CSV table of C-alpha atoms in Angstrom, one decimal:
chain,number,residue,atom,x,y,z
K,1,UNK,CA,131.0,39.1,122.8
K,2,UNK,CA,129.7,40.2,119.4
K,3,UNK,CA,133.2,41.2,117.9
K,4,UNK,CA,134.6,37.9,119.1
K,5,UNK,CA,131.7,36.0,117.6
K,6,UNK,CA,132.2,37.7,114.2
K,7,UNK,CA,136.0,37.0,114.3
K,8,UNK,CA,135.5,33.3,115.2
K,9,UNK,CA,132.8,32.9,112.5
K,10,UNK,CA,135.0,34.6,109.8
K,11,UNK,CA,138.0,32.5,110.8
K,12,UNK,CA,136.1,29.3,110.4
K,13,UNK,CA,134.5,30.3,107.1
K,14,UNK,CA,137.9,30.9,105.6
K,15,UNK,CA,138.6,27.1,105.5
K,16,UNK,CA,135.2,26.1,104.2
K,17,UNK,CA,135.1,25.0,100.5
K,18,UNK,CA,131.4,24.2,100.2
K,19,UNK,CA,128.7,26.9,100.2
K,20,UNK,CA,126.1,24.6,101.8
K,21,UNK,CA,128.4,23.8,104.7
K,22,UNK,CA,129.2,27.5,105.1
K,23,UNK,CA,125.5,28.3,105.3
K,24,UNK,CA,124.7,25.5,107.7
K,25,UNK,CA,127.6,26.3,110.0
K,26,UNK,CA,126.8,30.0,110.1
K,27,UNK,CA,123.1,29.4,110.8
K,28,UNK,CA,123.9,27.0,113.6
K,29,UNK,CA,126.4,29.4,115.3
K,30,UNK,CA,124.1,32.4,114.8
K,31,UNK,CA,121.1,30.7,116.3
K,32,UNK,CA,123.2,29.6,119.3
K,33,UNK,CA,124.6,33.1,119.8
K,34,UNK,CA,121.2,34.8,119.8
K,35,UNK,CA,119.7,31.9,121.8
K,36,UNK,CA,117.0,31.6,119.2
K,37,UNK,CA,114.6,28.7,119.0
K,38,UNK,CA,114.5,28.6,115.2
K,39,UNK,CA,116.7,29.4,112.2
K,40,UNK,CA,116.5,29.1,108.4
K,41,UNK,CA,118.0,29.9,105.1
K,42,UNK,CA,115.6,30.6,102.3
K,43,UNK,CA,116.3,31.2,98.6
K,44,UNK,CA,114.2,32.5,95.7
K,45,UNK,CA,114.6,30.6,92.4
K,46,UNK,CA,114.0,32.3,89.0
K,47,UNK,CA,110.4,32.0,87.9
K,48,UNK,CA,109.1,31.0,91.3
K,49,UNK,CA,106.5,33.1,93.0
K,50,UNK,CA,107.5,32.0,96.5
K,51,UNK,CA,110.9,31.3,98.2
K,52,UNK,CA,112.0,27.8,99.2
K,53,UNK,CA,113.6,26.8,102.5
K,54,UNK,CA,117.1,25.6,101.8
K,55,UNK,CA,117.3,24.2,105.3
K,56,UNK,CA,116.0,24.9,108.8
K,57,UNK,CA,117.0,24.4,112.4
K,58,UNK,CA,115.5,22.4,113.9
K,59,UNK,CA,114.2,20.4,110.9
K,60,UNK,CA,110.6,20.6,109.9
K,61,UNK,CA,110.1,23.9,111.7
K,62,UNK,CA,107.4,26.2,110.3
K,63,UNK,CA,108.2,29.5,108.6
K,64,UNK,CA,106.1,32.2,106.9
K,65,UNK,CA,107.4,31.9,103.3
K,66,UNK,CA,105.5,35.0,102.2
K,67,UNK,CA,107.5,37.1,104.7
K,68,UNK,CA,110.8,35.6,103.5
K,69,UNK,CA,109.9,36.0,99.9
K,70,UNK,CA,109.0,39.7,100.3
K,71,UNK,CA,112.3,40.3,102.2
K,72,UNK,CA,114.4,38.7,99.5
K,73,UNK,CA,112.6,40.7,96.8
K,74,UNK,CA,113.2,43.9,98.8
K,75,UNK,CA,109.5,44.6,98.9
K,76,UNK,CA,107.7,45.8,102.0
K,77,UNK,CA,107.4,42.9,104.5
K,78,UNK,CA,105.6,42.8,107.9
K,79,UNK,CA,108.1,43.5,110.7
K,80,UNK,CA,108.3,40.8,113.4
K,81,UNK,CA,110.0,41.9,116.5
K,82,UNK,CA,111.0,38.4,117.5
K,83,UNK,CA,112.6,37.6,114.1
K,84,UNK,CA,116.0,38.8,113.0
K,85,UNK,CA,116.7,38.5,109.2
K,86,UNK,CA,119.5,39.4,106.9
K,87,UNK,CA,120.2,39.2,103.2
K,88,UNK,CA,122.7,36.8,101.6
K,89,UNK,CA,124.0,38.1,98.3
K,90,UNK,CA,125.2,35.7,95.5
K,91,UNK,CA,126.1,36.1,91.9
K,92,UNK,CA,126.0,39.9,92.1
K,93,UNK,CA,122.5,40.2,93.6
K,94,UNK,CA,120.1,39.3,96.3
K,95,UNK,CA,119.9,35.5,96.6
K,96,UNK,CA,118.5,34.5,99.9
K,97,UNK,CA,117.3,35.3,103.4
K,98,UNK,CA,119.1,34.3,106.6
K,99,UNK,CA,116.8,34.4,109.7
K,100,UNK,CA,116.5,33.4,113.3
K,101,UNK,CA,113.4,33.6,115.6
K,102,UNK,CA,113.4,33.9,119.4
K,103,UNK,CA,109.8,33.9,120.7
K,104,UNK,CA,109.1,36.5,123.3
K,105,UNK,CA,112.3,38.4,122.7
K,106,UNK,CA,112.6,41.8,120.8
K,107,UNK,CA,115.7,42.2,118.8
K,108,UNK,CA,117.2,45.7,118.9
K,109,UNK,CA,119.3,47.9,116.5
K,110,UNK,CA,122.6,46.4,117.7
K,111,UNK,CA,121.3,42.9,116.9
K,112,UNK,CA,120.2,43.9,113.4
K,113,UNK,CA,123.6,45.5,112.9
K,114,UNK,CA,125.3,42.3,114.0
K,115,UNK,CA,123.1,40.2,111.7
K,116,UNK,CA,124.1,42.5,108.8
K,117,UNK,CA,127.8,41.8,109.6
K,118,UNK,CA,127.1,38.1,109.7
K,119,UNK,CA,125.4,37.9,106.4
K,120,UNK,CA,128.1,40.2,104.8
K,121,UNK,CA,130.8,37.7,105.9
K,122,UNK,CA,128.7,34.8,104.7
K,123,UNK,CA,128.1,36.5,101.3
K,124,UNK,CA,131.9,37.1,101.0
K,125,UNK,CA,132.5,33.4,101.7
K,126,UNK,CA,130.0,32.2,99.1
K,127,UNK,CA,131.5,34.6,96.6
K,128,UNK,CA,135.0,33.2,97.3
K,129,UNK,CA,133.7,29.6,96.9
K,130,UNK,CA,132.0,30.4,93.6
K,131,UNK,CA,135.2,32.1,92.3
K,132,UNK,CA,137.3,29.1,93.3
K,133,UNK,CA,134.9,26.9,91.4
K,134,UNK,CA,135.2,29.1,88.3
K,135,UNK,CA,139.0,28.8,88.5
K,136,UNK,CA,138.8,25.1,88.9
K,137,UNK,CA,136.6,24.7,85.8
K,138,UNK,CA,138.9,26.9,83.7
K,139,UNK,CA,141.9,24.8,84.8
K,140,UNK,CA,140.2,21.6,83.9
K,141,UNK,CA,139.4,22.9,80.4
K,142,UNK,CA,142.9,24.2,80.0
K,143,UNK,CA,144.2,20.7,80.8
K,144,UNK,CA,141.8,19.2,78.2
K,145,UNK,CA,143.2,21.7,75.7
K,146,UNK,CA,146.7,20.6,76.5
K,147,UNK,CA,145.7,16.9,76.0
K,148,UNK,CA,144.7,17.9,72.4
K,149,UNK,CA,141.3,16.2,72.6
K,150,UNK,CA,139.0,16.4,69.6
K,151,UNK,CA,137.7,20.0,69.1
K,152,UNK,CA,134.1,19.0,69.3
K,153,UNK,CA,134.7,17.2,72.6
K,154,UNK,CA,136.3,20.4,73.8
K,155,UNK,CA,133.3,22.4,72.8
K,156,UNK,CA,131.1,20.3,75.2
K,157,UNK,CA,133.7,20.5,77.9
K,158,UNK,CA,133.3,24.3,77.7
K,159,UNK,CA,129.5,24.1,77.7
K,160,UNK,CA,129.6,21.7,80.7
K,161,UNK,CA,131.8,24.1,82.6
K,162,UNK,CA,129.5,27.1,81.9
K,163,UNK,CA,126.5,24.9,82.9
K,164,UNK,CA,128.0,24.1,86.3
K,165,UNK,CA,128.6,27.8,87.0
K,166,UNK,CA,125.7,29.8,85.5
K,167,UNK,CA,123.0,27.3,86.3
K,168,UNK,CA,121.1,28.3,83.1
K,169,UNK,CA,117.8,26.3,82.6
K,170,UNK,CA,117.4,26.5,78.9
K,171,UNK,CA,120.4,26.0,76.7
K,172,UNK,CA,123.9,26.9,75.7
K,173,UNK,CA,125.4,26.7,72.3
K,174,UNK,CA,128.6,27.3,70.3
K,175,UNK,CA,128.3,28.6,66.8
K,176,UNK,CA,131.1,29.0,64.3
K,177,UNK,CA,131.3,31.4,61.4
K,178,UNK,CA,131.7,29.6,58.1
K,179,UNK,CA,134.9,30.7,56.3
K,180,UNK,CA,134.3,33.3,53.6
K,181,UNK,CA,130.5,33.2,54.2
K,182,UNK,CA,128.2,35.4,56.3
K,183,UNK,CA,126.8,32.3,58.0
K,184,UNK,CA,126.8,30.9,61.6
K,185,UNK,CA,126.7,27.2,62.0
K,186,UNK,CA,125.6,25.4,65.3
K,187,UNK,CA,128.4,22.9,66.1
K,188,UNK,CA,127.5,22.2,69.8
K,189,UNK,CA,124.4,22.7,71.9
K,190,UNK,CA,123.3,21.6,75.3
K,191,UNK,CA,119.6,21.6,76.2
K,192,UNK,CA,119.1,21.9,80.0
K,193,UNK,CA,116.2,19.5,80.3
K,194,UNK,CA,117.3,16.7,78.0
K,195,UNK,CA,120.4,14.6,77.6
K,196,UNK,CA,119.6,13.8,74.0
K,197,UNK,CA,121.6,15.3,71.1
K,198,UNK,CA,120.3,18.6,70.0
K,199,UNK,CA,118.3,18.6,66.8
K,200,UNK,CA,119.9,22.0,65.9
K,201,UNK,CA,123.4,20.7,65.3
K,202,UNK,CA,124.4,21.8,61.8
K,203,UNK,CA,121.8,24.5,61.6
K,204,UNK,CA,123.1,27.4,59.4
K,205,UNK,CA,122.0,30.9,60.3
K,206,UNK,CA,122.6,33.7,57.8
K,207,UNK,CA,124.1,36.8,59.4
K,208,UNK,CA,122.7,40.2,58.5
K,209,UNK,CA,125.0,43.2,58.0
K,210,UNK,CA,123.6,44.7,61.2
K,211,UNK,CA,124.3,41.6,63.2
K,212,UNK,CA,127.7,41.2,61.7
K,213,UNK,CA,128.6,44.8,62.8
K,214,UNK,CA,127.4,44.1,66.3
K,215,UNK,CA,129.3,40.9,66.6
K,216,UNK,CA,132.5,42.6,65.4
K,217,UNK,CA,132.3,44.9,68.5
K,218,UNK,CA,133.5,41.8,70.5
K,219,UNK,CA,131.5,42.7,73.7
K,220,UNK,CA,129.1,40.5,75.5
K,221,UNK,CA,125.4,41.4,74.9
K,222,UNK,CA,122.7,40.6,77.4
K,223,UNK,CA,119.0,40.4,76.4
K,224,UNK,CA,115.6,39.9,78.1
K,225,UNK,CA,112.4,39.1,76.4
K,226,UNK,CA,109.4,41.4,77.0
K,227,UNK,CA,106.3,40.0,75.4
K,228,UNK,CA,107.4,39.0,71.9
K,229,UNK,CA,110.3,41.5,71.7
K,230,UNK,CA,113.9,41.4,73.0
K,231,UNK,CA,115.5,44.3,74.8
K,232,UNK,CA,119.2,44.7,75.3
K,233,UNK,CA,120.3,45.4,78.9
K,234,UNK,CA,122.0,48.7,78.1
K,235,UNK,CA,119.3,49.9,75.8
K,236,UNK,CA,121.4,49.4,72.7
K,237,UNK,CA,119.5,48.8,69.4
K,238,UNK,CA,120.7,45.2,69.2
K,239,UNK,CA,117.4,43.3,69.5
K,240,UNK,CA,117.9,42.0,65.9
K,241,UNK,CA,120.9,40.0,67.2
K,242,UNK,CA,118.8,38.3,69.9
K,243,UNK,CA,116.1,37.5,67.3
K,244,UNK,CA,118.7,36.0,65.1
K,245,UNK,CA,119.9,33.6,67.8
K,246,UNK,CA,116.4,32.8,69.1
K,247,UNK,CA,116.2,29.8,66.8
K,248,UNK,CA,115.0,27.3,69.5
K,249,UNK,CA,111.7,29.1,69.9
K,250,UNK,CA,110.9,28.7,66.2
K,251,UNK,CA,108.3,26.0,65.5
K,252,UNK,CA,108.6,24.7,69.1
K,253,UNK,CA,106.4,21.7,69.8
K,254,UNK,CA,106.1,22.3,73.5
K,255,UNK,CA,105.3,26.0,73.3
K,256,UNK,CA,106.4,28.2,76.3
K,257,UNK,CA,108.8,25.6,77.7
K,258,UNK,CA,111.1,26.1,74.7
K,259,UNK,CA,111.0,29.9,74.7
K,260,UNK,CA,114.1,31.7,75.7
K,261,UNK,CA,113.4,34.7,77.9
K,262,UNK,CA,117.0,35.7,78.9
K,263,UNK,CA,120.1,35.5,76.7
K,264,UNK,CA,123.8,36.1,76.7
K,265,UNK,CA,125.6,36.5,73.3
K,266,UNK,CA,129.4,36.5,73.5
K,267,UNK,CA,131.2,37.0,70.1
K,268,UNK,CA,134.4,35.0,69.7
K,269,UNK,CA,137.0,36.9,67.8
K,270,UNK,CA,140.7,36.6,67.0
K,271,UNK,CA,143.0,39.4,65.8
K,272,UNK,CA,141.9,38.8,62.3
K,273,UNK,CA,138.2,38.2,62.3
K,274,UNK,CA,135.1,36.9,64.0
K,275,UNK,CA,135.3,33.1,64.4
K,276,UNK,CA,132.1,32.3,66.3
K,277,UNK,CA,129.5,33.0,69.0
K,278,UNK,CA,129.0,31.6,72.5
K,279,UNK,CA,125.3,31.8,73.5
K,280,UNK,CA,123.6,31.1,76.9
K,281,UNK,CA,119.9,31.1,77.4
K,282,UNK,CA,117.5,30.9,80.3
K,283,UNK,CA,113.7,30.5,80.5
K,284,UNK,CA,112.8,33.6,82.6
K,285,UNK,CA,113.4,37.3,82.1
K,286,UNK,CA,116.2,38.8,84.1
K,287,UNK,CA,117.4,35.3,85.1
K,288,UNK,CA,120.8,35.9,83.5
K,289,UNK,CA,122.6,38.9,85.0
K,290,UNK,CA,125.8,41.0,84.5
K,291,UNK,CA,127.5,38.5,86.9
K,292,UNK,CA,126.9,35.7,84.3
K,293,UNK,CA,128.2,37.9,81.5
K,294,UNK,CA,131.4,38.4,83.4
K,295,UNK,CA,131.6,34.7,84.0
K,296,UNK,CA,131.2,33.9,80.4
K,297,UNK,CA,133.9,36.4,79.6
K,298,UNK,CA,136.4,34.0,81.2
K,299,UNK,CA,135.6,31.3,78.6
K,300,UNK,CA,135.7,33.3,75.5
K,301,UNK,CA,139.4,32.8,74.8
K,302,UNK,CA,139.1,29.1,75.3
K,303,UNK,CA,136.1,28.8,73.0
K,304,UNK,CA,138.0,30.8,70.3
K,305,UNK,CA,141.0,28.6,70.6
K,306,UNK,CA,138.7,25.5,70.3
K,307,UNK,CA,137.2,26.9,67.1
K,308,UNK,CA,140.6,27.6,65.7
K,309,UNK,CA,141.7,24.0,66.5
K,310,UNK,CA,138.6,22.8,64.7
K,311,UNK,CA,139.4,24.8,61.6
K,312,UNK,CA,143.0,23.5,61.6
K,313,UNK,CA,141.8,19.9,62.1
K,314,UNK,CA,139.3,20.3,59.2
K,315,UNK,CA,141.9,21.9,57.0
K,316,UNK,CA,144.4,19.2,57.8
K,317,UNK,CA,141.8,16.5,57.1
K,318,UNK,CA,141.0,18.1,53.8
K,319,UNK,CA,144.7,18.2,52.8
K,320,UNK,CA,145.1,14.6,53.8
K,321,UNK,CA,142.1,13.5,51.7
K,322,UNK,CA,143.4,15.5,48.8
K,323,UNK,CA,146.9,14.0,49.1
K,324,UNK,CA,145.5,10.5,49.3
K,325,UNK,CA,143.3,11.1,46.3
K,326,UNK,CA,146.3,12.4,44.3
K,327,UNK,CA,148.4,9.4,45.5
K,328,UNK,CA,145.6,7.0,44.4
K,329,UNK,CA,145.3,8.6,41.0
K,330,UNK,CA,149.1,8.4,40.5
K,331,UNK,CA,149.1,4.7,41.4
K,332,UNK,CA,146.2,4.1,39.0
K,333,UNK,CA,148.1,6.0,36.2
K,334,UNK,CA,151.2,4.0,36.8
K,335,UNK,CA,149.2,0.7,36.7
K,336,UNK,CA,147.4,1.7,33.5
K,337,UNK,CA,150.7,2.9,31.9
K,338,UNK,CA,152.4,-0.4,32.7
K,339,UNK,CA,149.5,-2.4,31.2
K,340,UNK,CA,149.4,-0.2,28.1
K,341,UNK,CA,153.2,-0.5,27.7
K,342,UNK,CA,153.0,-4.2,27.9
K,343,UNK,CA,150.2,-4.4,25.3
K,344,UNK,CA,152.1,-2.1,23.0
K,345,UNK,CA,155.3,-4.0,23.5
K,346,UNK,CA,153.5,-7.1,22.2
K,347,UNK,CA,151.8,-5.4,19.3
K,348,UNK,CA,154.6,-3.3,17.8
K,349,UNK,CA,156.8,-6.2,16.5
K,350,UNK,CA,153.7,-7.5,14.6
C-alpha cells in the first residue's frame, strides 16, 4: 500500500496552490495511513530559540517542542520509537518538522523511509508553490511597468514584491547613483515594522573607490554581522560595502531593534554604468540565504529599468521647465519691446 499512498498523495499535491493547504492535507493523510493518534507540522523562525507548532491534529494536542526544535536544527535529539518525523525543506534549507505519533507502536526502517519520501514530495510541492508566487509577482510588476506608472510608485511595487517573497523583517531599499557623482541616494525604503515613510529618503551616501569597484562587479553580495563587524558569505574582502549600506543602524534610537544583522546587496547596472543598488536587510544573522539572493536576482532588471525611467522622467521634466522658462522670457521680451517701441514712437516726433 505504501507506493499507492505516495502516488495518490503526489497526484493530489500537484493541484494544490497554497502551501498551508498542502501541509494540512499531507499531515491528515499521513496520520491516517500510519493510524497515528497525533500529527503536527512545526517550523523554526529566525531568531527564535524554540520552534512553533504551525498546526496539529487533533487540535490542542501536546508536543515536546524541544525535540522538534533539535530535529529541525539537525542537532542530536532523543529518539522516540513511537514517533515518526521527517524534514520539510523550504527556501533552500531546513524549514520545519513533519511528525506523527502512534502510542505503543514502534516504527521501523521502512516507515522512516516512507516518511522521507512523503516529506520530499511535500518539500517539492512547497518549492513549486513558492516559485509560482515569484512568477506571479514578476508578472504583476511587468504589467505595472507597461502601464507606465510613476517611477517612484514602481520602486515600491518592486519592494512590496520582494517583501512578500523573502519575508525580511528589517528593511528593503532602492538607492540610485547620482549622475556624474560618486554618491548613492536613497529614493525608496520600506521598514518592516512600520507603515510610516522612511526618514532616510533622500539620504546621500558617498561611494568609496573600493565600494565602487565592488559594485561594478554586478554580482549579488551577502553579508552577516558577527559582533560589530560584517562578513561576506564567500569570504570576500567586501565588508566595507556592508558598512557603507548599514546606515539604519547609525544613531538608532531603539538600539538593537534597528540593527541589521543579515544583508543582501544587489548592484543595478546597465551596459554603460552602475545606476543603483537594491538592498535587503534582516534582523538576525544567517536569516537571509543564497535562496534569497537568487530570488532578488529576478528583480534586478526590473529595478534597473525603473531607475532609467526615473532618470528619463527627471530629464524630461528639466527640459520642460527650461523650455517654459525660455518661453516666458521671450513673452516678457516681446511685451517690453512693444511698450518701449510705443514710448519711442510718441517721443521721437517731439
